[in-house]
Short mmCIF file of C-alpha atoms in Angstrom, two decimals:
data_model
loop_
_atom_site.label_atom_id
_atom_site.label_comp_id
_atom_site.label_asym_id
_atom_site.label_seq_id
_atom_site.Cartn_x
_atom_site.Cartn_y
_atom_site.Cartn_z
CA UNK A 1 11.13 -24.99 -74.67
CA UNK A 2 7.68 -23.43 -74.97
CA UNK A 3 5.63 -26.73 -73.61
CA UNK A 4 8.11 -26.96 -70.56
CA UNK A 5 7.08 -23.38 -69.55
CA UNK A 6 3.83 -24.29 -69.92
CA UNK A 7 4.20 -27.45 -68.12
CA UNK A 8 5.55 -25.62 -65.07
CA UNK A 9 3.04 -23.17 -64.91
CA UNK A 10 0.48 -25.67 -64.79
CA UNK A 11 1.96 -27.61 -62.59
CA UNK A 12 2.48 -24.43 -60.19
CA UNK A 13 -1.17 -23.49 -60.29
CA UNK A 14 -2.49 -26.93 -59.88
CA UNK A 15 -0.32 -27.16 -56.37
CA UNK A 16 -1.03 -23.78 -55.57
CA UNK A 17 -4.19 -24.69 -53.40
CA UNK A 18 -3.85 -27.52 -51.43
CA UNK A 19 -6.24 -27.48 -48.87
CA UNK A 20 -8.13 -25.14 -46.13
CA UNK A 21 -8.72 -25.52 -42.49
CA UNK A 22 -10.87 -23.15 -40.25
CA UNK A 23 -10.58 -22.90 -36.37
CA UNK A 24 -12.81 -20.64 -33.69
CA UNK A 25 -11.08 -19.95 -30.16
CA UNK A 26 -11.87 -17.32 -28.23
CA UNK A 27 -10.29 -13.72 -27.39
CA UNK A 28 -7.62 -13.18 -24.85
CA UNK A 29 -6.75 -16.79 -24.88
CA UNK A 30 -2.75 -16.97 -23.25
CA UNK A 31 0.34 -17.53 -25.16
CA UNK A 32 1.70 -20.69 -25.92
CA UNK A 33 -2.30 -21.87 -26.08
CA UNK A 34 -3.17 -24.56 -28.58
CA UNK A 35 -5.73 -23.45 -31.66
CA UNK A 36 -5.46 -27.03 -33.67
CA UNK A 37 -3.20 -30.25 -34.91
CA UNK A 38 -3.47 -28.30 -38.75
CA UNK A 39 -1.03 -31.61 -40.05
CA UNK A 40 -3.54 -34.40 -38.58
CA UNK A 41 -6.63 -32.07 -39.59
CA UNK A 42 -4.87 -31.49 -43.27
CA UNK A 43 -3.90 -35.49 -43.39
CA UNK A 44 -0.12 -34.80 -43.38
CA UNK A 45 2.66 -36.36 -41.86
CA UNK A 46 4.88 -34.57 -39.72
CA UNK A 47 7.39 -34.97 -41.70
CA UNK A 48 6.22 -33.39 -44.61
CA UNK A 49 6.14 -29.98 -42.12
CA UNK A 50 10.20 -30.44 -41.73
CA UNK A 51 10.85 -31.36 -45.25
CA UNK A 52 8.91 -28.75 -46.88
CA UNK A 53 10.02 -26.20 -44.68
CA UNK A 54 6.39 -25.12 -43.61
CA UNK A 55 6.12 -21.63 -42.52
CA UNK A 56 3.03 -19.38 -41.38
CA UNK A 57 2.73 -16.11 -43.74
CA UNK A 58 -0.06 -13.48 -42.77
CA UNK A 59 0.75 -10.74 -44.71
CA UNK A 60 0.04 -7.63 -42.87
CA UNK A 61 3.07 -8.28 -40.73
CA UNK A 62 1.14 -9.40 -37.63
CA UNK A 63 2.47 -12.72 -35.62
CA UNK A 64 -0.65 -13.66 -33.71
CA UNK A 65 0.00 -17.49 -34.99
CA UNK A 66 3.17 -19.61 -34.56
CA UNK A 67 3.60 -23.08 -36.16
CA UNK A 68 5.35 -25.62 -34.76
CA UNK A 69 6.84 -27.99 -37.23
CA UNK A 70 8.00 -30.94 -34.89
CA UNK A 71 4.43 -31.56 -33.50
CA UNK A 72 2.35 -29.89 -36.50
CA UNK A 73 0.29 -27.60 -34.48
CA UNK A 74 -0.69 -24.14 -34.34
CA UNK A 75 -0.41 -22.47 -31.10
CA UNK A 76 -1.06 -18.74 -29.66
CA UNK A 77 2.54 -16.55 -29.87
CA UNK A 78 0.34 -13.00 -28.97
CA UNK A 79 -2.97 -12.67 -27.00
CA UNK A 80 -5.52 -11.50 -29.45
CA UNK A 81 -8.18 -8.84 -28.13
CA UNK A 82 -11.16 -9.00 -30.30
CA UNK A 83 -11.71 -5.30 -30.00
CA UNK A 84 -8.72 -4.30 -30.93
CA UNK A 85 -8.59 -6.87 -34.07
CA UNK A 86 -11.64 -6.32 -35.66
CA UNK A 87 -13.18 -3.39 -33.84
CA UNK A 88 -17.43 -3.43 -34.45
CA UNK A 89 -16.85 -6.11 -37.30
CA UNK A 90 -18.87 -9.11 -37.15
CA UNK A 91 -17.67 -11.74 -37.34
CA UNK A 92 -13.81 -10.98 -36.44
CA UNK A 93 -11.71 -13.44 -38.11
CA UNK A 94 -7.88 -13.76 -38.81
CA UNK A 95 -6.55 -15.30 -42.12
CA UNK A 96 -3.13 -16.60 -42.86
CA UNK A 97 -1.46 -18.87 -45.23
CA UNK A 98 0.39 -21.87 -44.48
CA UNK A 99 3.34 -22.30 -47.40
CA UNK A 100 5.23 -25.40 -48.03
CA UNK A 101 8.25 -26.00 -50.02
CA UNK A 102 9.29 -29.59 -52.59
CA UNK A 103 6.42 -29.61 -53.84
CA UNK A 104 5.49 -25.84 -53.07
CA UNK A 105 1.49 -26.01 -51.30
CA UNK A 106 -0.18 -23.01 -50.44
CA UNK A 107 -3.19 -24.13 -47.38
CA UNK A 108 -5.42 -21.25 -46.74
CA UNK A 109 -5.95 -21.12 -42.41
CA UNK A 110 -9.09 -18.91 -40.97
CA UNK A 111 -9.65 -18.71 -37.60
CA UNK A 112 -12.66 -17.08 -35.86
CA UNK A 113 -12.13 -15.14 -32.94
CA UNK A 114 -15.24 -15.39 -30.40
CA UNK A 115 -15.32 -12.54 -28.40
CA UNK A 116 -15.72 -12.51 -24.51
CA UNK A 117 -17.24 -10.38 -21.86
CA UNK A 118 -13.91 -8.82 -20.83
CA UNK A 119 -15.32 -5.27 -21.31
CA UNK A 120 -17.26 -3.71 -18.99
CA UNK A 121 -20.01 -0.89 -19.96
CA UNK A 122 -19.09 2.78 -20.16
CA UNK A 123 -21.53 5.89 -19.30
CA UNK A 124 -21.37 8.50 -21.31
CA UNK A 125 -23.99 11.00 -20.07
CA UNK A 126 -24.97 11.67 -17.18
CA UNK A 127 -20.90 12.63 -17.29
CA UNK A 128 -19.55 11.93 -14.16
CA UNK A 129 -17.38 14.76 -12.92
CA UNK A 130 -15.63 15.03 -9.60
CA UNK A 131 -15.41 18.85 -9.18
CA UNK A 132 -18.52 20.21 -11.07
CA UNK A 133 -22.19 19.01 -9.72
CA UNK A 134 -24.50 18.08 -12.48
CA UNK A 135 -28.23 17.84 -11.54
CA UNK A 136 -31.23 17.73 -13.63
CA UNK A 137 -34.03 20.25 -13.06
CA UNK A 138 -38.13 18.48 -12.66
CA UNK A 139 -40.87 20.97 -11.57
CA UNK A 140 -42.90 20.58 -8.93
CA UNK A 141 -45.76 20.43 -11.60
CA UNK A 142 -44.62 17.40 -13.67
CA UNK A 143 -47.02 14.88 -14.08
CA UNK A 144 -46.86 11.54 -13.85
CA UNK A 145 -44.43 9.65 -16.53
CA UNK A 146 -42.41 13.10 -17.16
CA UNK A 147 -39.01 12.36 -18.42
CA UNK A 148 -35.89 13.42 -16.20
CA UNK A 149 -33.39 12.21 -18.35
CA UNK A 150 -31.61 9.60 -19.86
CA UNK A 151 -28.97 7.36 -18.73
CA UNK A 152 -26.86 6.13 -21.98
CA UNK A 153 -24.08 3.82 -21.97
CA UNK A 154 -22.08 1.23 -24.21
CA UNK A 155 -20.35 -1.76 -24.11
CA UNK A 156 -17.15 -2.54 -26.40
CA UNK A 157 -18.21 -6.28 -26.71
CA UNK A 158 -20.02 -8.10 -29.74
CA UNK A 159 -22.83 -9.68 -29.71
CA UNK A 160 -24.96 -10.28 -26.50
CA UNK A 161 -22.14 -8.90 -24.30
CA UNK A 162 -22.84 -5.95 -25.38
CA UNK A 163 -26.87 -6.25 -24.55
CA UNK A 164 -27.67 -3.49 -21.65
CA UNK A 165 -30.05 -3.43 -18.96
CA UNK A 166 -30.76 -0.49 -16.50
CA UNK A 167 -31.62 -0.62 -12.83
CA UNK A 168 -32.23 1.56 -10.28
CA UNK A 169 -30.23 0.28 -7.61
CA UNK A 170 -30.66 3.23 -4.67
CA UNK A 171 -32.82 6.67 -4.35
CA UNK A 172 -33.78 9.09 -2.40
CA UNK A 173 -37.09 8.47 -2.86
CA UNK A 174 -38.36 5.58 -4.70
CA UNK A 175 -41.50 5.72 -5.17
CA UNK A 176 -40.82 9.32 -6.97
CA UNK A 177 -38.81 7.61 -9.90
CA UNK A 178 -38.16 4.74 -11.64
CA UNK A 179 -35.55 3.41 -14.51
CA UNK A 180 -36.22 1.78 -17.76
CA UNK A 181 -35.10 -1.58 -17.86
CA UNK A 182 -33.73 -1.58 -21.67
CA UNK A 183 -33.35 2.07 -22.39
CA UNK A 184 -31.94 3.58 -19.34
CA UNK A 185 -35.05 6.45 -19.47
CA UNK A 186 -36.12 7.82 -15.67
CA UNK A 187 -39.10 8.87 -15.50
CA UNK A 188 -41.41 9.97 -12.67
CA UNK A 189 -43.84 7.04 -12.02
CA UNK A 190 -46.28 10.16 -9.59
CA UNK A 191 -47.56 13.24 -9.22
CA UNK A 192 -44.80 15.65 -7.00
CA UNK A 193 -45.95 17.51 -4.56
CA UNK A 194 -44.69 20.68 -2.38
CA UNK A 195 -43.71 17.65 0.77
CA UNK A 196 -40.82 15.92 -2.03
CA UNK A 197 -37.62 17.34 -0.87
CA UNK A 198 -35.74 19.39 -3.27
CA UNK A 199 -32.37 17.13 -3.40
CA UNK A 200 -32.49 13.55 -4.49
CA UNK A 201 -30.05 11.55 -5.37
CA UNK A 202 -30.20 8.21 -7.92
CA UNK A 203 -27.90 5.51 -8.34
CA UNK A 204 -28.49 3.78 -11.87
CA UNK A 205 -26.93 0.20 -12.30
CA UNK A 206 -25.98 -0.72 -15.79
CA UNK A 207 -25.03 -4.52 -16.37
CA UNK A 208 -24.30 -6.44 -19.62
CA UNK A 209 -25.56 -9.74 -20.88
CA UNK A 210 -22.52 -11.68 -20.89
CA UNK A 211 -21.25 -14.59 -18.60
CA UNK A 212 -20.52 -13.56 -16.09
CA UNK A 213 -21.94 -9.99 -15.98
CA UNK A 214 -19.76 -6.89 -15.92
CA UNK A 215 -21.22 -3.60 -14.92
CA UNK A 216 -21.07 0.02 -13.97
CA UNK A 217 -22.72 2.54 -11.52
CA UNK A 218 -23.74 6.07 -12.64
CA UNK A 219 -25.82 8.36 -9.55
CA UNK A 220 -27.52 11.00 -11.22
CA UNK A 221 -28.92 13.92 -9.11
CA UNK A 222 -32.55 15.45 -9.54
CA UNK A 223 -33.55 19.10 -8.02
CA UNK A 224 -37.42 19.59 -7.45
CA UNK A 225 -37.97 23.12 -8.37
CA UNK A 226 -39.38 25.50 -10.02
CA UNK A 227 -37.00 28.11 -9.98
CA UNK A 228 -32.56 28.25 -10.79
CA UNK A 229 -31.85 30.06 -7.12
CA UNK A 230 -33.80 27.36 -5.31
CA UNK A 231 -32.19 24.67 -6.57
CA UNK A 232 -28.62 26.96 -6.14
CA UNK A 233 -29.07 27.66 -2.52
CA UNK A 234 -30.09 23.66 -1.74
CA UNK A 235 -27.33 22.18 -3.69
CA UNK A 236 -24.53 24.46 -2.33
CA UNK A 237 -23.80 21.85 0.44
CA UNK A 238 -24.72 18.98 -1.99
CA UNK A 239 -21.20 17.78 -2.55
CA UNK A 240 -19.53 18.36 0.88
CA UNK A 241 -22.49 15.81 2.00
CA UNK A 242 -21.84 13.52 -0.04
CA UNK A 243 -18.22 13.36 1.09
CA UNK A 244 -18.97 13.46 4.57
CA UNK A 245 -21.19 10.80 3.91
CA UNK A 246 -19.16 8.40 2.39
CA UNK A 247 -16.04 9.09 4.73
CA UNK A 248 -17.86 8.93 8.01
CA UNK A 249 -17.12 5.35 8.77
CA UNK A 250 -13.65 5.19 7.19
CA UNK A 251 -12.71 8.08 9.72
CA UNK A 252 -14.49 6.35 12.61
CA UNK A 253 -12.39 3.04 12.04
CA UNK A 254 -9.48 5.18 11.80
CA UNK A 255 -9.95 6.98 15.24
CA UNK A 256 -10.77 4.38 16.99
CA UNK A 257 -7.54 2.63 15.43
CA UNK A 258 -5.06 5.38 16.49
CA UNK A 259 -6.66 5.83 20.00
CA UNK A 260 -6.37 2.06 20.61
CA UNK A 261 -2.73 2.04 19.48
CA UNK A 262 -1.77 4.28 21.68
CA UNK A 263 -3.50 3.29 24.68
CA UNK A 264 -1.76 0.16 23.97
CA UNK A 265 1.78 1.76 23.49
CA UNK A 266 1.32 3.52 26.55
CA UNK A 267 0.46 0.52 28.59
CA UNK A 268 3.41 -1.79 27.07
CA UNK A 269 5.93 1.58 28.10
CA UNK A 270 4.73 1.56 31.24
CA UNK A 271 4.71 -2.02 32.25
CA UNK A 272 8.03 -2.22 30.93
CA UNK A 273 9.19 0.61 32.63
CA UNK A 274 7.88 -1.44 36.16
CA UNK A 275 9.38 -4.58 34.92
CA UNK A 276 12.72 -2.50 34.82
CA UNK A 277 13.34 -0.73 37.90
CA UNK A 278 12.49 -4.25 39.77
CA UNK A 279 14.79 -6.04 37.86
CA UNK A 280 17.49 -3.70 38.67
CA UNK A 281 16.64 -3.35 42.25
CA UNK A 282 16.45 -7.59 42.67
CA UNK A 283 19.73 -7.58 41.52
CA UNK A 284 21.53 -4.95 43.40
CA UNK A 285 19.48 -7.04 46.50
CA UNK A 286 21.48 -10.04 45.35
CA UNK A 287 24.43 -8.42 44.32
CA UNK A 288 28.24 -9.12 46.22
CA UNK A 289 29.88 -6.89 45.50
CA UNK A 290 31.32 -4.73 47.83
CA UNK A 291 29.91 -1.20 48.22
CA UNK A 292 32.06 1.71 46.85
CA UNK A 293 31.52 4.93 49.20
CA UNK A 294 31.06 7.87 47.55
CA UNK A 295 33.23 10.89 48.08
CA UNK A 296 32.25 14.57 47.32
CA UNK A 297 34.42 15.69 44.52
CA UNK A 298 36.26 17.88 47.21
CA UNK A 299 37.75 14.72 48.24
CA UNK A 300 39.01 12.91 45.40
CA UNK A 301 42.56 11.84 44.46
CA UNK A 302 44.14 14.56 42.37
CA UNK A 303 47.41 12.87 41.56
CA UNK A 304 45.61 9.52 41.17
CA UNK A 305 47.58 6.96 44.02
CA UNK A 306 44.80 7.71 46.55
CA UNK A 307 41.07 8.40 48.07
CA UNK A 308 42.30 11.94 49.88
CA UNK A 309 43.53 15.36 48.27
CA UNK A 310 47.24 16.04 48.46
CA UNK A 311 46.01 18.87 50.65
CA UNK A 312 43.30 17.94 53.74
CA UNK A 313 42.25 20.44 55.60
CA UNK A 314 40.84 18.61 58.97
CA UNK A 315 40.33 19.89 62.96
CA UNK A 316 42.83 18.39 66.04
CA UNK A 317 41.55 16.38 69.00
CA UNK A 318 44.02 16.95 71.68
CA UNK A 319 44.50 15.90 75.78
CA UNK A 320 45.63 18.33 77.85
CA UNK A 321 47.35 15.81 80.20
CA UNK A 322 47.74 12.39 79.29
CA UNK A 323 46.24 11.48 82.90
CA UNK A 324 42.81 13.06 81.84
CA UNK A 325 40.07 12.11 79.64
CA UNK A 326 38.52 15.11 78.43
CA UNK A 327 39.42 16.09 75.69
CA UNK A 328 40.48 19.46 73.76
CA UNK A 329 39.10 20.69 70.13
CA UNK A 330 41.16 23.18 68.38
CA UNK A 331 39.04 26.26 67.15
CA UNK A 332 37.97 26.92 63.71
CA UNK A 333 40.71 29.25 63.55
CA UNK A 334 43.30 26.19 63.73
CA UNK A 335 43.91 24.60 60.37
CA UNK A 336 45.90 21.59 60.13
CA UNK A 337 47.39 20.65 56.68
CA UNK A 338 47.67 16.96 56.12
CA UNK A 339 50.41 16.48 53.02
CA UNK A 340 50.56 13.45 50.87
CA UNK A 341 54.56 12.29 50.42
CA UNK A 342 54.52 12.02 46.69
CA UNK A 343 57.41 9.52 46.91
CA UNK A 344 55.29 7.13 48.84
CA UNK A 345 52.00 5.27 48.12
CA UNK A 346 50.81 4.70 52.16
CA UNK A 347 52.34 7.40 54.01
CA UNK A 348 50.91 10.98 55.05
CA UNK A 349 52.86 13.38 57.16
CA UNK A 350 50.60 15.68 59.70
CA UNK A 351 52.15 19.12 60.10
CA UNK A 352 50.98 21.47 62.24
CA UNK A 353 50.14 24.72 60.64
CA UNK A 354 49.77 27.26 63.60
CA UNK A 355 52.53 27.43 66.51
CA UNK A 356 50.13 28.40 68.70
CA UNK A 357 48.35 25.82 69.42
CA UNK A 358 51.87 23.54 69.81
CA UNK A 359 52.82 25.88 72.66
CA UNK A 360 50.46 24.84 74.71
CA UNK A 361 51.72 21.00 74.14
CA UNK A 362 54.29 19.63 76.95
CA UNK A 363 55.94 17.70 74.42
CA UNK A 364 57.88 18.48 71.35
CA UNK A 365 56.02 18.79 68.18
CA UNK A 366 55.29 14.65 66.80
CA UNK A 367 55.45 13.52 63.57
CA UNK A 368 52.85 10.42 63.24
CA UNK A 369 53.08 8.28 60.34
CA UNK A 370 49.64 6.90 59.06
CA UNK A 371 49.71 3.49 57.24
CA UNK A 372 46.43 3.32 54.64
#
């Protein structure tokens, strides 16, 4: 019983280590990317992967690495960031072990992770604030080579992504100052004099060594003074400037953008407008229809079965002797009533509404039917 224990342990710890494979890919490579064939670079047949149930163990929990036992390769399952991995350890690498079952095999897997300029560099002083103004004092006495100040910045990346170099891209005045290449130092590179104006303005360029470059922009301001309410009553203004500065295009475009969309609108309107009224007036020129009179609203059809009012008040056009032609109006003062039979659609009845004026008729009083 005691040599079969032994036996088994042996055995165990022989198997226990059967082989190790390293790999280097770089950071932020996408899931589902290949790393390595670990059965062809191991000498193992696929089918060894199935039958011994091969699994990836890492220990610490994290699933960066995902086998796949039909093909035998090791592919990305979560995008690794270097940074976040390692941190400012060099060189970053991830370990894992790959465990197989009948006979049980143990193959220890490193892979290095290369890191890659995806970080670009960070400023830290001169702080960039966007409601305080910063500026750094220089007398009007410095010398040549006097220190302003210091531009200092960083870079996340390993390695020579993370090598700095400082430039001065813009100035007020550039023969007054210039910027260290490697430690970000500006300096005065001449004597100032009394004709140096007492605002200028630097912009500092900081770029990294990797491929392709990633940088960052830092302006630092500079009063020439020798006194604090100098340099208070010339920088009051300082940032409303630079606003003003910076906006003035952007507002100009904009202007000029609104007033020519307007003009525009206005133009389309009126044309349309034009376009409109001679449409409608071509076809009413064309038209066929017959033309509908209009009739004051005295005169329209109350009950609804005709164009006059169920009560007309007109004036009479008489002959005093059928032998003459003249003729005989009936004063203001004579009103005739013309009544509307309701029982009929076409026929009106004339009565006459004063008995004077059918005295002076030689005939009896007529009753004339009007057909519409």
């Amino acid at each position: 019983m005691g040599r079969q224990v032994l036996l088994f342990f042996s055995v165990l710890s022989l198997s226990s280590v059967f082989g190790q494979v390293s790999y280097s890919i770089p950071e932020e490579m996408a899931k589902g990317s290949l790393i390595g064939n670990i059965a062809q670079d191991l000498g193992l047949d696929v089918k060894r992967l199935k039958s011994g149930k091969a699994r990836v163990y890492t220990g610490d929990g994290a699933e960066y690495i995902e086998l796949k036992r039909e093909r035998g390769v090791l592919l990305i399952k979560e995008r690794i960031d270097r940074e976040a991995l390692c941190g400012e350890t060099t060189p970053c690498a991830l370990h894992f072990q790959m465990i197989l079952e009948n006979p049980m095999d143990n193959v220890t897997v490193k892979i290095l992770i290369q890191d890659q300029n995806d970080n670009a560099p960070q400023v830290l002083y001169p702080v960039q604030t966007g409601g305080s103004l910063v500026a750094e004092m220089v007398p009007r006495s410095a010398d040549v080579g006097y220190l302003v100040t210091k531009v200092v910045a960083v870079d996340v990346d390993s390695g020579q992504n993370a090598w700095l170099s400082y430039k001065l891209q813009k100035a007020t005045d550039r023969a007054l100052f210039e910027v260290g290449l490697q430690n970000g130092e500006i300096r005065t590179i001449r004597q100032v004099t009394d004709k140096d104006a007492v605002k200028q303005r630097l912009t500092v360029i900081v770029e990294d060594n990797g491929q392709p470059s990633r940088s960052a922009t830092v302006n630092v301001n500079v009063a020439v003074a020798d006194s604090f309410p100098e340099v208070l009553s010339e920088f009051t203004d300082f940032t409303h400037d630079k606003e003003y500065n910076d906006n003035l295009t952007f507002y100009l475009v904009l202007a000029l953008a609104v007033v020519s969309f307007l003009f525009i609108t206005c133009l389309v309107v009126i044309i349309s407008v034009k376009i409109y009224r001679w449409r409608q007036s071509r076809i009413l020129y064309h038209s066929s229809l017959p033309v509908i009179p209009y009739y004051p609203p005295r005169y329209s059809d109350t009950f609804g079965t005709g164009t006059l009012p169920h009560v007309y008040n007109y004036e009479v056009c008489r002959t005093t002797d059928s032998r003459k032609s003249d003729c005989k109006f009936g004063r203001a003062g004579s009103q005739n009533v013309l009544i509307m039979d309701p029982s009929s659609t076409g026929t009106m009845q004339r009565i006459q509404s004063e008995k004077s004026i059918l005295d002076e008729l030689d005939s009896p009083l007529e009753v004339r039917m009007f057909t519409f």
